[in-house]
XYZ file of C-alpha atoms in Angstrom:
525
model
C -28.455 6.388 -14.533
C -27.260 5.704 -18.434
C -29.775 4.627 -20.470
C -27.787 1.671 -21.565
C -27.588 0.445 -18.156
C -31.060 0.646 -17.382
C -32.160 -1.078 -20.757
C -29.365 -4.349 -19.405
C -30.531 -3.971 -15.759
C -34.323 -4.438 -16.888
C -32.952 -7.949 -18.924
C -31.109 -8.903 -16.205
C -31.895 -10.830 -13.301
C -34.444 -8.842 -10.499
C -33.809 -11.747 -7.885
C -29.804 -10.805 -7.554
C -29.741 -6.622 -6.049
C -27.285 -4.166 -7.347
C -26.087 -2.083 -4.507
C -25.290 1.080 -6.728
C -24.973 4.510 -5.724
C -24.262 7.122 -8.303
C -23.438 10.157 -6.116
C -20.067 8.224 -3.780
C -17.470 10.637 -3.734
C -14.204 8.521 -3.508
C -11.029 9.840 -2.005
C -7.593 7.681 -0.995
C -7.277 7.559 2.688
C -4.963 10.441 2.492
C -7.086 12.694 0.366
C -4.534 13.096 -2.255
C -6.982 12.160 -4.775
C -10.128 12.658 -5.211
C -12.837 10.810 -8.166
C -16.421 10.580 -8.777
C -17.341 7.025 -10.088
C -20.379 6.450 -12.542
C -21.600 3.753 -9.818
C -20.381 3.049 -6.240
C -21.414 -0.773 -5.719
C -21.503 -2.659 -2.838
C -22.000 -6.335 -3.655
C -23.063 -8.557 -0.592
C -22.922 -12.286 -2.478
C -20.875 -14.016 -5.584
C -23.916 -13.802 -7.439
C -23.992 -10.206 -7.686
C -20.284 -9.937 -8.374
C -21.078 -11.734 -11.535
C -23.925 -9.485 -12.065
C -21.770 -6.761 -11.557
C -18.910 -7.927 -14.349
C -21.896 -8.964 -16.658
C -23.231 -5.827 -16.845
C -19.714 -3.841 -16.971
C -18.729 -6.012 -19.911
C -22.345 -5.574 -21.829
C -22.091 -1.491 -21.146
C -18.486 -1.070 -21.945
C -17.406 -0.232 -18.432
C -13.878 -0.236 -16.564
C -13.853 -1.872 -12.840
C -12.241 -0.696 -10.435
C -12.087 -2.303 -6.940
C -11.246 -0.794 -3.504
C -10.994 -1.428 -0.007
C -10.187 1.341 2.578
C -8.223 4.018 -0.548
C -4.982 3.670 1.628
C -2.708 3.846 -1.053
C -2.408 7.389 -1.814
C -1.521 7.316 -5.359
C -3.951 7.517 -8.293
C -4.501 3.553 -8.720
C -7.950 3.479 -7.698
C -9.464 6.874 -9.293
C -12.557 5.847 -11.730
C -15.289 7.916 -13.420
C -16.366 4.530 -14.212
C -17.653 1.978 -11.517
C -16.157 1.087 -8.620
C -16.194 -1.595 -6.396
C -16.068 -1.983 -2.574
C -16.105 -5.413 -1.038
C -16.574 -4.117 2.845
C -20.048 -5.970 2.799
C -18.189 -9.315 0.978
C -16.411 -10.555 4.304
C -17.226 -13.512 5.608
C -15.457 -16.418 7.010
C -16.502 -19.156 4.732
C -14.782 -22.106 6.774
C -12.028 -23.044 8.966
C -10.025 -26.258 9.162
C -9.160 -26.611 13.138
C -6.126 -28.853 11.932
C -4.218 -26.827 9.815
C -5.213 -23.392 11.054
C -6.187 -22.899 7.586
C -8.882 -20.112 6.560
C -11.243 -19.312 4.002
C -12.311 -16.012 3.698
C -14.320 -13.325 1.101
C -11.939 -10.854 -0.099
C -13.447 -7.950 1.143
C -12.681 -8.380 4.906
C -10.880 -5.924 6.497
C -7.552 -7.054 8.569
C -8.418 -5.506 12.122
C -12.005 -7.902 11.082
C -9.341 -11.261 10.444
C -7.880 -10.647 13.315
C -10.531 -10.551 15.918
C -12.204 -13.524 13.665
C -9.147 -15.267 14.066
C -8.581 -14.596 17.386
C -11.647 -16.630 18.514
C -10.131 -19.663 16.915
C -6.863 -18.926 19.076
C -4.817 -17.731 15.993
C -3.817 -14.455 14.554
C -2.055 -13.465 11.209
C 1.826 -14.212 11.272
C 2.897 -10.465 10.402
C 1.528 -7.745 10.007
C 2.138 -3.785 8.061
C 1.590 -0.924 9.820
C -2.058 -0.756 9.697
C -5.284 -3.413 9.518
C -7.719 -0.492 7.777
C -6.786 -2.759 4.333
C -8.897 -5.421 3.047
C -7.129 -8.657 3.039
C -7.680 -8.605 -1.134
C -6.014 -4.928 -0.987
C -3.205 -6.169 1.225
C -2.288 -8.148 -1.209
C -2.717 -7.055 -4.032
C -0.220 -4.375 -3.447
C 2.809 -6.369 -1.883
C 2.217 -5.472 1.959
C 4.663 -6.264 4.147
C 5.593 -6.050 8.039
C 8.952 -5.461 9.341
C 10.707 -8.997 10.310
C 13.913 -10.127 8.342
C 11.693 -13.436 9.398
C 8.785 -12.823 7.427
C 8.216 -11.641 3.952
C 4.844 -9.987 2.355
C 1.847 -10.662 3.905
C 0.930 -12.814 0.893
C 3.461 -15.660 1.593
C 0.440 -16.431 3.960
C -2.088 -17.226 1.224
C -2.327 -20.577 -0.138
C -5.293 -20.502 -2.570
C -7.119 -17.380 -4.109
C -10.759 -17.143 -6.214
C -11.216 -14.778 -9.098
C -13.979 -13.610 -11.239
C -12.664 -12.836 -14.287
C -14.006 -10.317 -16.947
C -15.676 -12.927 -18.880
C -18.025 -13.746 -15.990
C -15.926 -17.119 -15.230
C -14.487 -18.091 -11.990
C -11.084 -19.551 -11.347
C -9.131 -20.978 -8.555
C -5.697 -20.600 -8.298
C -2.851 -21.937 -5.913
C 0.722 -22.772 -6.318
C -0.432 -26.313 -7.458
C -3.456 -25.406 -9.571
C -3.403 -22.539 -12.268
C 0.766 -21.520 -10.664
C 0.962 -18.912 -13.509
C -2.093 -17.094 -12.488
C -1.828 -17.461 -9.034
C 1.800 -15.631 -9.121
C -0.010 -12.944 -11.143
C -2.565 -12.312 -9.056
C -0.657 -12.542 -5.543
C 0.566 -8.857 -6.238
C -2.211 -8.124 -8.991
C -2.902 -4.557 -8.521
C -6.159 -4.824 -9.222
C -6.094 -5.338 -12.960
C -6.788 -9.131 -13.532
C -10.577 -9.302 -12.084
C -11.996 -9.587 -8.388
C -10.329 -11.453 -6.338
C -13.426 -13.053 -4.512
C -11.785 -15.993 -2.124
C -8.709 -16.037 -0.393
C -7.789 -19.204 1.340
C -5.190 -18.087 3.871
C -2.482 -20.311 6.364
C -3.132 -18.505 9.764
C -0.295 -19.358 12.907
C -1.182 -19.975 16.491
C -2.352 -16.670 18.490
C 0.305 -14.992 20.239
C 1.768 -12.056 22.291
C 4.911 -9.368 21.933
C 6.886 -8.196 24.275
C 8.178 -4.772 22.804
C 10.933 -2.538 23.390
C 11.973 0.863 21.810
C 14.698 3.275 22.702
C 16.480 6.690 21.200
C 19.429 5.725 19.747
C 22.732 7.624 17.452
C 22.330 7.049 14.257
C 25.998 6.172 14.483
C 25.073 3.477 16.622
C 22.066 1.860 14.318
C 24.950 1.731 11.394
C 27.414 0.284 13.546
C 24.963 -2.166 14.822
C 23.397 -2.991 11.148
C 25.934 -6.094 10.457
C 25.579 -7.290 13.883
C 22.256 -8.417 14.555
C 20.128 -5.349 14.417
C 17.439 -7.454 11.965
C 18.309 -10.644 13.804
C 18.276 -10.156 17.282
C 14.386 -9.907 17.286
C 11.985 -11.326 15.176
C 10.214 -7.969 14.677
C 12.450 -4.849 13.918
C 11.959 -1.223 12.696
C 13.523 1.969 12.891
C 12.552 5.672 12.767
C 15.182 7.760 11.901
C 14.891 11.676 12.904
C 17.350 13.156 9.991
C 18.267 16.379 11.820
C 18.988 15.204 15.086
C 20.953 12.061 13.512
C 19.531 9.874 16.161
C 16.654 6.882 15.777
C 14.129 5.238 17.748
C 14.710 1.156 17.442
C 11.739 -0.667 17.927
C 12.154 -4.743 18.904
C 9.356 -7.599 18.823
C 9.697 -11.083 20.354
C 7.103 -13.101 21.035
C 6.228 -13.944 24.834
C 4.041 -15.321 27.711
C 4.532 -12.364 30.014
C 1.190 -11.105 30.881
C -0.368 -8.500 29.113
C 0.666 -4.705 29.925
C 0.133 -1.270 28.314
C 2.635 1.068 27.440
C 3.386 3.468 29.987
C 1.913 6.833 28.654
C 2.256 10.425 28.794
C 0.049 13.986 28.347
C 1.988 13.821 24.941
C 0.637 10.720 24.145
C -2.955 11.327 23.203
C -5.516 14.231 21.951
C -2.627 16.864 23.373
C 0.302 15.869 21.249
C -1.536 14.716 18.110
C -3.183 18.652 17.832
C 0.155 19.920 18.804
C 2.248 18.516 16.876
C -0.200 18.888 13.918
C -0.344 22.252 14.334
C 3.502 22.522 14.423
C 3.538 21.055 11.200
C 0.829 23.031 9.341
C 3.237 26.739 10.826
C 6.347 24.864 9.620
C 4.349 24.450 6.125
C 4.826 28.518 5.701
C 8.433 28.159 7.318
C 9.707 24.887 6.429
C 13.014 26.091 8.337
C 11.507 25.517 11.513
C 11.165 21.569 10.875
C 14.607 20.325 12.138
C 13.559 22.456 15.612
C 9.916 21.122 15.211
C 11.378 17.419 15.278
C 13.758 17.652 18.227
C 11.051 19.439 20.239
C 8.812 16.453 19.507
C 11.406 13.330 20.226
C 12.150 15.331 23.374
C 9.236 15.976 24.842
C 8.173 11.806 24.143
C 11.912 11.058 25.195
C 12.409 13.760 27.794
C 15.873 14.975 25.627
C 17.861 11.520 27.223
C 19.487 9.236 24.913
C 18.616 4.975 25.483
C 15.253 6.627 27.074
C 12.232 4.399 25.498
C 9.352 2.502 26.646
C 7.806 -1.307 26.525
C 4.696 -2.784 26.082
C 3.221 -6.706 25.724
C 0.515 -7.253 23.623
C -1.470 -9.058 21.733
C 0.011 -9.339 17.883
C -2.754 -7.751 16.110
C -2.581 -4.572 18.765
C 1.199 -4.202 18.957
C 2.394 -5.019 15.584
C 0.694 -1.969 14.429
C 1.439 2.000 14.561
C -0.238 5.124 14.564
C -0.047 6.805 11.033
C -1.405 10.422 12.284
C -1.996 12.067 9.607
C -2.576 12.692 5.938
C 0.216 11.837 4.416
C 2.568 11.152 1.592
C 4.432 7.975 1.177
C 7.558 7.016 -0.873
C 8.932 3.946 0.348
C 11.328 1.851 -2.219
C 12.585 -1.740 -1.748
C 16.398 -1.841 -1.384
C 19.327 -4.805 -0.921
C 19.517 -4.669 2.803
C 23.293 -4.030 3.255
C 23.253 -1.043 1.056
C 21.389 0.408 3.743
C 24.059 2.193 5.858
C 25.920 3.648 2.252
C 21.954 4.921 1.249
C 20.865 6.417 4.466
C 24.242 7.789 5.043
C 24.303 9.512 1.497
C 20.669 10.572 2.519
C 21.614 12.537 5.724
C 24.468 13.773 3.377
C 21.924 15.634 1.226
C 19.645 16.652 4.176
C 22.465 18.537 5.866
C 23.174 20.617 2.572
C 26.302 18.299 1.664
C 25.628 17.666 -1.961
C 28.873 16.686 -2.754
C 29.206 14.400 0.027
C 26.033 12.546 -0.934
C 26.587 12.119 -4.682
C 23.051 13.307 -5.383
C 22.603 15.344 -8.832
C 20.372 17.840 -6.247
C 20.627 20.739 -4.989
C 19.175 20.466 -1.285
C 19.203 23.962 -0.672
C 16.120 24.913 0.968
C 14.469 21.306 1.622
C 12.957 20.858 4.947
C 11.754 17.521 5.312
C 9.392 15.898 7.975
C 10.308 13.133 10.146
C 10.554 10.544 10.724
C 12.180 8.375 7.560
C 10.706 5.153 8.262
C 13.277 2.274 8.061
C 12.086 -1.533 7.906
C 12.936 -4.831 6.656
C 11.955 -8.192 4.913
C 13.090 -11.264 3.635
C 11.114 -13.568 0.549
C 14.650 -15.295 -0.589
C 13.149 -18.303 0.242
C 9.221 -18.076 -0.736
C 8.232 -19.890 -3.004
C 6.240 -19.401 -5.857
C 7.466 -15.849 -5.910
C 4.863 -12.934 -7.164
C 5.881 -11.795 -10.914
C 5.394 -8.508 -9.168
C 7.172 -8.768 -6.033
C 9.233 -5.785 -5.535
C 11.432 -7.116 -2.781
C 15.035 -8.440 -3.290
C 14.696 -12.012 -4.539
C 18.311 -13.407 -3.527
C 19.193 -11.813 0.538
C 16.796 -9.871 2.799
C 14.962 -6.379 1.775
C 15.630 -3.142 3.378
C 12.379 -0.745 2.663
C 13.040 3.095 3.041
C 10.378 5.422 3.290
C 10.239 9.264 3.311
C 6.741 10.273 4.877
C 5.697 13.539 3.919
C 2.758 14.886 6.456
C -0.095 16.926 4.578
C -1.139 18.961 7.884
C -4.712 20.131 7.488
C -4.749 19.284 3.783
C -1.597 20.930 2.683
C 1.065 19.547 0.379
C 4.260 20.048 1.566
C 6.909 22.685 -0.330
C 9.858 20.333 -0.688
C 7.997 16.990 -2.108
C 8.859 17.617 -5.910
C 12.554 17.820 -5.305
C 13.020 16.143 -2.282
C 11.135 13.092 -3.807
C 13.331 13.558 -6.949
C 16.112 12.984 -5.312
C 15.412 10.326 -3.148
C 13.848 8.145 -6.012
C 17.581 8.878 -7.779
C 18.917 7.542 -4.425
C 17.036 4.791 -4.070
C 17.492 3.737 -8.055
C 21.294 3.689 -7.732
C 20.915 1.586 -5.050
C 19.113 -1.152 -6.739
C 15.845 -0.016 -5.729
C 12.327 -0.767 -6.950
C 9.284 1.097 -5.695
C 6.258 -0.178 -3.564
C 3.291 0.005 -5.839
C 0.942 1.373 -3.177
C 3.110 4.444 -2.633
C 3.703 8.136 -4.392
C 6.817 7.382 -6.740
C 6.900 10.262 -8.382
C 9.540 9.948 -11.395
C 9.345 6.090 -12.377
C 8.628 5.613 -15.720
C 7.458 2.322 -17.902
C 10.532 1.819 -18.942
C 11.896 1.748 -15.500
C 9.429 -0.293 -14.070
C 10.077 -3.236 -17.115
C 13.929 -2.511 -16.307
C 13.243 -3.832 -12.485
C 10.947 -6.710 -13.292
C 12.655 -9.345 -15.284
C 9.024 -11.349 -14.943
C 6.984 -8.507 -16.145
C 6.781 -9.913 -18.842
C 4.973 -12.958 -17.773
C 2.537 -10.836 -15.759
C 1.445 -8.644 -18.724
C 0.421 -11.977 -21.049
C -1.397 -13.352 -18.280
C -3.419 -10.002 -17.549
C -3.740 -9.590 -21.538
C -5.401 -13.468 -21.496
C -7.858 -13.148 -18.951
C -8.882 -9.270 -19.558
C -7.998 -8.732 -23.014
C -10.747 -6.182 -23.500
C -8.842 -4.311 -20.253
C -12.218 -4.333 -18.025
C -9.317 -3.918 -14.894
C -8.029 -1.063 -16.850
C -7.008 1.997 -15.429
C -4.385 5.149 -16.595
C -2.385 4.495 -13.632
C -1.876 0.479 -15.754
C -1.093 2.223 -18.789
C 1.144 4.820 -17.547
C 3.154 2.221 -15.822
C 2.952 -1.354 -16.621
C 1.178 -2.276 -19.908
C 3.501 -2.541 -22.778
C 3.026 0.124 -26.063
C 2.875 -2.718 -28.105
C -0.459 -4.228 -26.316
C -2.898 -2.263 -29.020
C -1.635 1.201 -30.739
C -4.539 2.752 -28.918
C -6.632 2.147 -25.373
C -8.119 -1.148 -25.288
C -11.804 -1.220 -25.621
C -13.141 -1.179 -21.583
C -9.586 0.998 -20.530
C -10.034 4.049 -18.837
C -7.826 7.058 -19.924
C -7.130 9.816 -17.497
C -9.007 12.976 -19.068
C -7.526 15.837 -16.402
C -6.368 16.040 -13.059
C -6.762 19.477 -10.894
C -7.064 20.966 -7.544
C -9.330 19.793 -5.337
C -11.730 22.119 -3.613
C -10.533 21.050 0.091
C -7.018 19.848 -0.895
C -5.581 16.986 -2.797
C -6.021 16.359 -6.783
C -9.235 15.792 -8.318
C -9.275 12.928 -11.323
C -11.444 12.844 -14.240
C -10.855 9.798 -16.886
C -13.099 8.063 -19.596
C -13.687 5.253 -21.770
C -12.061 5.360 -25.516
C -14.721 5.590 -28.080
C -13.922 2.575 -30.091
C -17.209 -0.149 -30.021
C -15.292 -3.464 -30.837
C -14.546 -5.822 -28.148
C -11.932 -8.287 -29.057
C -12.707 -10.922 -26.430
C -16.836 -11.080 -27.682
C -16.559 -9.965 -31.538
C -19.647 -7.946 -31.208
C -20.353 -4.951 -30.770
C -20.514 -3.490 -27.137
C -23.331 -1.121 -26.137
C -23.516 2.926 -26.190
């Protein structure tokens, strides 16, 4: 351990522990990147959050917090100290009344849900998974698929932070508004979010339904009530064969039932299928045959064939992700979404000049499927200063999944990526912060986000000494003008290389400079 820590840990405290590991090996969810933090810590109790920040700020080290790694970008590499709430995640206390929870931030969804579900209530939407931490979930602008539901923050009504000056602050739309629309998509760089006081709905079931469809038919259906005729909607569009699987949510009181399921279904067709991918990594070719043999074999090669399921919400709201992955999924105006995916399949069929994309798409193979899913915040109010949904009509949210079978990146992501982020910029697009944009630049970023602005004076208030600090903040959101160099706690990314079992490894470090401009003194070496 650094002699500088050891000389504040033996002033500090002995009655408050500090869970700290200094051999963690973090990794995203998807092993795309790989760090080795200074400390791992585990706090179990307010008091040693504090702790945690005290020391941090008196040893001149960046925090970083994490929940499960699911985003599989570079937002949560450190060779500083990190921070994992998973032993933070209590239910604090419950009003019966309203429905209304208090929680600790570091409580995992599929954790809320069963807690909730013994008070007869469940979370009104949900994403794709519950690995997240509610504080995670939110801090990166999660969302569901429902053009009657927005992000899975329009749910929280109050939030606690710890800020880097050891002080804690509450924040609602009513007390501290400024701060609180900072911190509802704060991607970790404003403190630790410690309380989140969250509006739950009565418990209840879905009744599901999902059939193979044209994708002529989806875009013929798009203007007439494919996101309205259900409350919960998505689509999964197979490129090559042009044809989609439409999934539909409604809530019921049918009893419970299963889905009906086949030797496809479980260990069989996950290994398969897997190993399908990994040959079609050394023949990408083989992917448009890979996909229709797959969507056959679950659909049996019939059009309108499906399945249907009821379950509970916090069971059937969710889908299987598989496997490593990447993700690129951009917000987009929802009734550009026939011209985008059409241009799209353009370009994945070799017709460049029928899509209008500056790309060549010879020899791109891409997985499937594209996932296709919608939202709508128009009317939430107060509105994140980082929201990247539409803020005037619903939200249609494309994303091209790239599978990394058995650790291996796939040979068309650079271009393929390239062009879709073009795509998906010319259509108004902004990118979901959790996810691998690959191209986006600062400039682009404060070209989107007419409030970005407001967000960066708040952050640059409460963490002026940028304890929440990472490269992946500088690279992307903090202004040039906020200092000519790193501020004094920032981390800058030192190298990035291969991974010994796949993915990228990170490296980053402190700048050298000893003046903090939040104390005036001197911080410790």
């Amino acid at each position: 351990m650094d002699p500088s820590l050891e000389r504040e840990l033996s002033t500090a405290d002995p009655s408050v522990p500090f869970h700290a590991s200094t051999f963690h090996h973090h990794h995203t969810w998807a092993r795309t990147f790989h760090s080795h933090p200074e400390l791992y810590i585990q706090p179990q109790s307010l008091e040693e959050i504090r702790k945690i920040i005290t020391l941090a700020r008196r040893c001149r080290r960046r925090i970083t917090t994490t929940g499960c790694g699911h985003s599989p970008s570079d937002l949560t590499c450190t060779s500083s100290w990190l921070v994992n709430l998973d032993h933070f995640n209590k239910i604090l206390c419950v009003d019966m009344q309203r429905r209304v929870v208090v929680m600790q931030s570091g409580i995992r969804l599929h954790e809320l849900g069963q807690k909730l579900k013994e008070y007869g209530w469940a979370m009104p939407n949900l994403g794709s998974i519950d690995h997240q931490s509610i504080a995670g979930a939110i801090a990166t602008a999660t969302h569901g698929s429902s053009a009657r539901h927005g992000l899975l923050s329009q749910s929280v009504i109050g939030l606690s932070i710890i800020l880097a000056d050891g002080s804690t602050v509450s924040c609602s739309a009513y007390e501290n508004p400024d701060l609180f629309r900072a911190a509802l998509v704060s991607l970790g760089a404003l403190g630790i979010i410690t309380e989140v006081v969250f509006q739950a709905v009565s418990a209840f079931k879905i009744q599901w339904r999902q059939n193979l469809l044209s994708l002529e038919g989806i875009l013929t259906d798009w203007e007439k009530g494919l996101w309205t005729q259900a409350e919960f909607t998505r689509v999964w569009w197979m490129p090559y064969m042009k044809k989609c699987i439409r999934w539909r949510a409604d809530k019921t009181n049918e009893a419970l039932h299963p889905p009906i399921t086949n030797w496809w279904s479980g260990a069989v067709g996950y290994h398969v299928y897997h190993a399908l991918l990994y040959i079609a990594h050394w023949f990408p070719c083989l992917l448009p045959g890979v996909e229709k043999f797959v969507i056959g074999v679950q659909y049996g090669f019939v059009d309108e064939a499906g399945g249907t399921a009821v379950e509970e919400s916090h069971k059937g709201l969710l889908m299987n992700c598989l496997y490593s992955q990447f993700v690129n999924e951009w917000a987009i105006p929802l009734h550009r979404g026939p011209e985008a995916i059409t241009r799209l399949s353009a370009w994945l069929h070799g017709d460049q000049e029928g899509s209008r994309i500056p790309f060549s798409p010879s020899g791109i193979y891409v997985h499937a499927p594209i996932e296709v899913r919608v939202s709508d915040t128009s009317t939430n109010s107060p509105r994140p200063y980082l929201d990247s949904t539409i803020p005037d009509g619903p939200t249609l949210y494309l994303n091209a999944t790239l599978y990394r079978p058995y650790g291996c990146d796939p040979p068309c992501r650079e271009r393929y990526y390239e062009a879709f982020e073009w795509l998906m910029r010319e259509m108004g697009g902004r990118p979901h912060w959790a996810k691998n944009f690959a191209t986006v630049t600062k400039q682009d970023i404060s070209a989107m986000y007419p409030t970005i602005g407001e967000w960066r004076r708040i952050r640059h208030e409460i963490d002026p000494d940028g304890m929440f600090v990472g490269d992946w903040h500088r690279r992307l959101l903090l202004p040039d003008g906020e200092g000519s160099s790193a501020l004094p706690f920032e981390e800058r990314k030192v190298s990035v290389k291969p991974a010994k079992h796949g993915g990228l490894e990170w490296s980053g470090q402190l700048p050298k400079n000893d003046h903090s401009p939040q104390t005036g003194e001197e911080t410790s070496k």
